[in-house]
CSV table of C-alpha atoms in Angstrom, one decimal:
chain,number,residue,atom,x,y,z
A,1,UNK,CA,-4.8,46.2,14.5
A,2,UNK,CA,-2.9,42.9,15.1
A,3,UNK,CA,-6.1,42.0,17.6
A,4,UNK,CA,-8.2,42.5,14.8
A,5,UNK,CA,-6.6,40.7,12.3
A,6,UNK,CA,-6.4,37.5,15.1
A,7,UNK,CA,-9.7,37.6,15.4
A,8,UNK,CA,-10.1,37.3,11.4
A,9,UNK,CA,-8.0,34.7,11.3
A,10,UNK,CA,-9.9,32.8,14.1
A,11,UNK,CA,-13.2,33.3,11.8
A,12,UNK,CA,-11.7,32.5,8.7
A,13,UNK,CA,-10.6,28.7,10.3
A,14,UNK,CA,-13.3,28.2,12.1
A,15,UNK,CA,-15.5,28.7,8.0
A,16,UNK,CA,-12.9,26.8,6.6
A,17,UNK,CA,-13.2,23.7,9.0
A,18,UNK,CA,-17.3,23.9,8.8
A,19,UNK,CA,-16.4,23.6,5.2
A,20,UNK,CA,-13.4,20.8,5.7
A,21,UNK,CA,-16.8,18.9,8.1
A,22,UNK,CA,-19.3,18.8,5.5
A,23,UNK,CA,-16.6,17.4,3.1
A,24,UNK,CA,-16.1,14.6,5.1
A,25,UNK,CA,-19.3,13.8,5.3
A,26,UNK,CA,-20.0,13.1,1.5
A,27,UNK,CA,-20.7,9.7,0.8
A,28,UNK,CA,-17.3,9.7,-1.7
A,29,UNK,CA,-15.3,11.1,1.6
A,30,UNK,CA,-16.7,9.0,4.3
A,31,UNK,CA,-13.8,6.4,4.3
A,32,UNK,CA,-9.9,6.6,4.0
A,33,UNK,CA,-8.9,7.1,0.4
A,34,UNK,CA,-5.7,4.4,1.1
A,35,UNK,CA,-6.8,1.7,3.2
A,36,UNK,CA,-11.1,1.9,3.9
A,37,UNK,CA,-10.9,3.0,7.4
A,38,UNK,CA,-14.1,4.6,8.7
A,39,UNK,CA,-14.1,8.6,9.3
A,40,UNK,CA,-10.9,9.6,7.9
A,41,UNK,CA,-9.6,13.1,10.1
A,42,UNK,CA,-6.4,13.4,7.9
A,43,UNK,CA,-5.9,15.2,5.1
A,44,UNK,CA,-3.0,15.1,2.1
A,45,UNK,CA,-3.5,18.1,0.6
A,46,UNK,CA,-1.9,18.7,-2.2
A,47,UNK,CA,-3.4,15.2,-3.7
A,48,UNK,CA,-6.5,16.5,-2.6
A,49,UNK,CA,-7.7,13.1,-0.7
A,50,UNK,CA,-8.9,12.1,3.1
A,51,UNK,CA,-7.2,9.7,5.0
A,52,UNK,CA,-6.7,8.3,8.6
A,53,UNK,CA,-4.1,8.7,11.2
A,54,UNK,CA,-2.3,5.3,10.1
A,55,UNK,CA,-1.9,6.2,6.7
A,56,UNK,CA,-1.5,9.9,7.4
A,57,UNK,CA,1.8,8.5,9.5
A,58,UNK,CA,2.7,6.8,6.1
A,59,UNK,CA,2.1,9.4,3.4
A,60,UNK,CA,4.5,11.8,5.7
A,61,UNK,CA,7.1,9.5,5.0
A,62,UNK,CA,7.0,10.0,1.8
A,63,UNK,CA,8.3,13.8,2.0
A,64,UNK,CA,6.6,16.9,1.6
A,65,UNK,CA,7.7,16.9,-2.2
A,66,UNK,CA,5.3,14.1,-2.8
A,67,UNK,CA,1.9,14.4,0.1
A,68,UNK,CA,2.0,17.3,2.5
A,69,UNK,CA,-0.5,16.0,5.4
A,70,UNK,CA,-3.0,17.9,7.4
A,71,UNK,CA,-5.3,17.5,10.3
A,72,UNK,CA,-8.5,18.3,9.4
A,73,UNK,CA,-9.3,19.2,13.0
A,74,UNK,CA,-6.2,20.6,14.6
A,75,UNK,CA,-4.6,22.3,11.6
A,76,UNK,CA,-5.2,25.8,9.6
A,77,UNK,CA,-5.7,25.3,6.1
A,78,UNK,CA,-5.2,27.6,3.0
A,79,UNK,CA,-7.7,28.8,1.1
A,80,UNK,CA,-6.5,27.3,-2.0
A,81,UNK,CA,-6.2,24.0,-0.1
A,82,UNK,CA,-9.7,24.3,1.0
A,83,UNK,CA,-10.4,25.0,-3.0
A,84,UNK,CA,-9.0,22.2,-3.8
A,85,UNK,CA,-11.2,19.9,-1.7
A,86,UNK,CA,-14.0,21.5,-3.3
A,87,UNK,CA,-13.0,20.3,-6.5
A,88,UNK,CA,-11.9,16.8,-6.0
A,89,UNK,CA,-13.1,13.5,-3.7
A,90,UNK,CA,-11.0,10.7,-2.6
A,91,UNK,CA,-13.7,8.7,-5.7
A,92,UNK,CA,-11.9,11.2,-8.2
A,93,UNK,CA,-8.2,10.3,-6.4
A,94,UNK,CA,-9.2,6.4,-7.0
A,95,UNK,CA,-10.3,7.0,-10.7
A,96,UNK,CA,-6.5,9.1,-11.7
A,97,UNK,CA,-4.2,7.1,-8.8
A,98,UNK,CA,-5.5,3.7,-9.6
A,99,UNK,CA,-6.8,3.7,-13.0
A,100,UNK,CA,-4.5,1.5,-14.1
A,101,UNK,CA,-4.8,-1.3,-11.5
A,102,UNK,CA,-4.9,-4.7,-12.5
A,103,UNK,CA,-8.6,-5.8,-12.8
A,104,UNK,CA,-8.5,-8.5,-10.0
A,105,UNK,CA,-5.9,-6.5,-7.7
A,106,UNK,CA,-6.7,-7.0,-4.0
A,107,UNK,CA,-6.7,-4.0,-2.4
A,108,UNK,CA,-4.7,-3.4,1.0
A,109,UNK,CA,-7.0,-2.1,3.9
A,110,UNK,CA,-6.7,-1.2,7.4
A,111,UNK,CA,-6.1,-4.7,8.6
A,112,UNK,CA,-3.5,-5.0,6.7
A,113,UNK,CA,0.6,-3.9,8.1
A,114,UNK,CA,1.5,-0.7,7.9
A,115,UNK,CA,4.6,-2.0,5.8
A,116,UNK,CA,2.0,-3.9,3.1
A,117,UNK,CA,0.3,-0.4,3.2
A,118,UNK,CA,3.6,1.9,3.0
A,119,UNK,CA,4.6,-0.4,-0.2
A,120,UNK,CA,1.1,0.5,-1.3
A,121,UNK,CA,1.1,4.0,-0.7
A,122,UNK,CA,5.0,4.3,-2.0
A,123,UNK,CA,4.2,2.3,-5.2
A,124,UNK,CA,0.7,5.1,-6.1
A,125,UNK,CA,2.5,8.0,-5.8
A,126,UNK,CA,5.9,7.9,-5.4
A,127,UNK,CA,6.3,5.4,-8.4
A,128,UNK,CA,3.0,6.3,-9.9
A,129,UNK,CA,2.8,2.8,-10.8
A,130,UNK,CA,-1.3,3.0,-11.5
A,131,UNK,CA,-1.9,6.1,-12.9
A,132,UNK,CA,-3.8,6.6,-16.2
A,133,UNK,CA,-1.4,4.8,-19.3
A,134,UNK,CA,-0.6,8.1,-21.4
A,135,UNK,CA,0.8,9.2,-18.2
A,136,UNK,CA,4.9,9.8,-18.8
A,137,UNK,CA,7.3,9.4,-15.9
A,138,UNK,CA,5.3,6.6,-14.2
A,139,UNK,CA,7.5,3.3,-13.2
A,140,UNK,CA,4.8,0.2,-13.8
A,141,UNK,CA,4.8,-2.8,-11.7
A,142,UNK,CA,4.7,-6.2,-13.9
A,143,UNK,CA,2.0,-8.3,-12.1
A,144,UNK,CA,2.0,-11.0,-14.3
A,145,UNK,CA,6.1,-12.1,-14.0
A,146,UNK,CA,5.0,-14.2,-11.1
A,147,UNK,CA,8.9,-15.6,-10.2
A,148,UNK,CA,11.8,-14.5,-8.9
A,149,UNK,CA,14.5,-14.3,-6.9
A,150,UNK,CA,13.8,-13.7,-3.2
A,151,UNK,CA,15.4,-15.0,0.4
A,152,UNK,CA,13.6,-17.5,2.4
A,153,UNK,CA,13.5,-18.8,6.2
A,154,UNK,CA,12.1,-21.4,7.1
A,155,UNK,CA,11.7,-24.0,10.3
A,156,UNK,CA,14.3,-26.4,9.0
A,157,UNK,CA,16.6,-24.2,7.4
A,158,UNK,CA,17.2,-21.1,9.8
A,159,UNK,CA,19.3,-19.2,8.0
A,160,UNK,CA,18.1,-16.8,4.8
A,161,UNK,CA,18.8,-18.5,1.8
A,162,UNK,CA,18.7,-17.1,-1.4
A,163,UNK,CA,16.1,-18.7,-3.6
A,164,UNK,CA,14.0,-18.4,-6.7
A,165,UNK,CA,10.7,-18.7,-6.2
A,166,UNK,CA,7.8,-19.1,-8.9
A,167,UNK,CA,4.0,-19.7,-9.0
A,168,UNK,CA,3.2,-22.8,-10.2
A,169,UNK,CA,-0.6,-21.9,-11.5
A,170,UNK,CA,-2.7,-20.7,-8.4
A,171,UNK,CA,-1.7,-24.2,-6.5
A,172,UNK,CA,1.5,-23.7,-4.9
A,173,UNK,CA,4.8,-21.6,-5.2
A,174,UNK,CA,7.6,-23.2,-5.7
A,175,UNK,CA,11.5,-22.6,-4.7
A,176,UNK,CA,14.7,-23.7,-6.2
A,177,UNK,CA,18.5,-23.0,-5.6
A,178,UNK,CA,18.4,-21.4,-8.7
A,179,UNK,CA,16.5,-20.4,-11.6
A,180,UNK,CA,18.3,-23.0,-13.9
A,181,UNK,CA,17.2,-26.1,-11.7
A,182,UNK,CA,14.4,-28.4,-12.7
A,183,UNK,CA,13.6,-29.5,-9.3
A,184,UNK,CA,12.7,-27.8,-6.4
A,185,UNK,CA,13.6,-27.8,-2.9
A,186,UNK,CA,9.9,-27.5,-1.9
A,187,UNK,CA,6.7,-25.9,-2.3
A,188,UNK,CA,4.4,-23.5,-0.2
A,189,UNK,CA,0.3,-25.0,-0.9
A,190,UNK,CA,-1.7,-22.0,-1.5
A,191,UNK,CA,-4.8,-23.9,-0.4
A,192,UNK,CA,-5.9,-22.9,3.2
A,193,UNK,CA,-3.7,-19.8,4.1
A,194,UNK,CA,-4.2,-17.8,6.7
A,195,UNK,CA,-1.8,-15.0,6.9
A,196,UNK,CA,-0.2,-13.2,3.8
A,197,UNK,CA,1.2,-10.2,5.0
A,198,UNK,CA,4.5,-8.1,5.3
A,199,UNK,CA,6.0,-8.0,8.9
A,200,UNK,CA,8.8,-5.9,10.1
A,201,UNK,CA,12.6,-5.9,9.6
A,202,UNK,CA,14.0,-9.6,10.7
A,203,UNK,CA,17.3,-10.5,11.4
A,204,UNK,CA,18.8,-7.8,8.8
A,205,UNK,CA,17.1,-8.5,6.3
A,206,UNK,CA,13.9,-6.0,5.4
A,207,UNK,CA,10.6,-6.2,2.8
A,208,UNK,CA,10.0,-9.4,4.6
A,209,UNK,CA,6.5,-10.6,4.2
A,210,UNK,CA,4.9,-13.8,5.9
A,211,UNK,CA,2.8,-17.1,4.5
A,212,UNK,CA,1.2,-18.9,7.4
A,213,UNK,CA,-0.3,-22.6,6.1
A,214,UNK,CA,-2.4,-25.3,8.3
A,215,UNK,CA,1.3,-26.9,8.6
A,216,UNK,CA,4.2,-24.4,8.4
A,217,UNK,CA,4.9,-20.6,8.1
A,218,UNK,CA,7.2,-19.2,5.3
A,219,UNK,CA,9.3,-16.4,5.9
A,220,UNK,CA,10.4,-14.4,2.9
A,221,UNK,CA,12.3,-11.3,2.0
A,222,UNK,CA,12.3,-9.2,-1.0
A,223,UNK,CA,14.5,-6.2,-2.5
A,224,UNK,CA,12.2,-3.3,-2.5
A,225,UNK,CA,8.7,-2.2,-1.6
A,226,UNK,CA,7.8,-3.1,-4.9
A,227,UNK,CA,8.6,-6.3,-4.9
A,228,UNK,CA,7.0,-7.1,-1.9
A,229,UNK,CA,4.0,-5.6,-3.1
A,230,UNK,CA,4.0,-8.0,-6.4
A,231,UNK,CA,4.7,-10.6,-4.1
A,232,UNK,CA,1.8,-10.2,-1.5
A,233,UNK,CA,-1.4,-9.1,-3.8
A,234,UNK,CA,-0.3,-12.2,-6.3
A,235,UNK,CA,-0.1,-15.0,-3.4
A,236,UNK,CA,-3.2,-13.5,-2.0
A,237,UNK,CA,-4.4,-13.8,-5.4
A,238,UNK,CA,-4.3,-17.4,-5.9
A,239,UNK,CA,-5.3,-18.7,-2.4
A,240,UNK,CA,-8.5,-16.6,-2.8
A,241,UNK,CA,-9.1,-18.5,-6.0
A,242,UNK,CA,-8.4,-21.7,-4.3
A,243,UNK,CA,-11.1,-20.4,-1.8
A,244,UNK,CA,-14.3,-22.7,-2.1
């Protein structure tokens, strides 16, 4: 009897993966549902999307109360997991977990840090900052307060100073000792950037993200993940309208 029921079991994943295979290869499946990588082989399945090994890594930190992750190869899946599948797409995840994105929001991808991409990931479903508007519970992000106070290094002043920082149209930021002060104690041009990403923990201080320029590179640190989301996708924002 137990042989028998092994060998059912055996069956039964080996339908259920043929199933999981042509999934994946739906047009709406073919890429991760967090970042655009290629042939995602992870699986959250409770939010009933595909993703890749990176992101996988990420959405386990979020706890099994919020994305329970699966291998779509080396894992056994529920039936009602498999259900679920049927029913949903990583499109259909986009169209609830980001339907209320801002209309110009850049989107990270898999070039992108794993900590841009963890703030990301935290801010769709941990916060569910983008989900549909009648939605209760969710905690919003305010992309369009573009200052703030932040910490900033820099190579003339080593140590992090506490500054507030504001956009000053899509030209340049802008940082002053405080917010009361009328003039600053420089700028950051937002024409010709090159890199505008998060980077790890430095010196103590975390959320830190990067602004490389033809001159000088900024180093900056937020609060939270959510900040440092607002703060990336906005600067990213303007230099790509400064593009030609």
């Amino acid at each position: 009897m137990p042989m028998t029921s092994s060998i059912n079991d055996i069956n039964i994943d080996t339908v259920n993966k043929e199933i999981i295979r042509g999934l994946l290869k739906l047009p709406e499946n073919q890429f991760c549902g967090e970042c655009g990588m290629i042939e995602p082989q992870w699986a959250s399945v409770n939010l009933g999307i595909f993703i890749c090994l990176s992101c996988a890594g990420l959405h386990r930190r979020l706890g099994t109360h919020i994305s329970r992750v699966k291998s779509c190869e080396l894992d056994n899946w529920l039936k009602s997991e498999i259900e679920t599948f049927k029913e949903t797409n990583n499109l259909k995840a986009k169209e609830y977990w980001e339907s209320s994105l801002p209309s110009e929001f850049i989107r990270p991808t898999y070039a992108d840090s794993n900590g841009l991409k963890e703030a990301w990931i935290r801010c769709k479903y941990e916060d569910k900052a983008f989900v549909p508007e009648d939605v209760p519970g969710a905690k919003r992000l305010n992309f369009s307060k573009r200052e703030g106070y932040v910490y900033k290094k820099g190579i003339i002043v080593k140590n992090w100073k506490r500054r507030f920082m504001k956009f000053i149209g899509d030209d340049r930021l802008e940082y002053f000792k405080n917010e009361q002060d009328k003039t600053p104690c420089g700028s950051i041009s937002l024409h010709d950037c090159g890199q505008i990403d998060s980077i790890q923990e430095l010196e103590g201080r975390t959320f830190c993200f990067i602004i490389s320029t033809p001159k000088r590179r900024f180093l900056i640190s937020c609060d939270n993940y959510q900040q440092l989301l607002i703060w990336i996708i906005n600067t990213r924002l303007s230099s790509k309208r400064n593009s030609p």
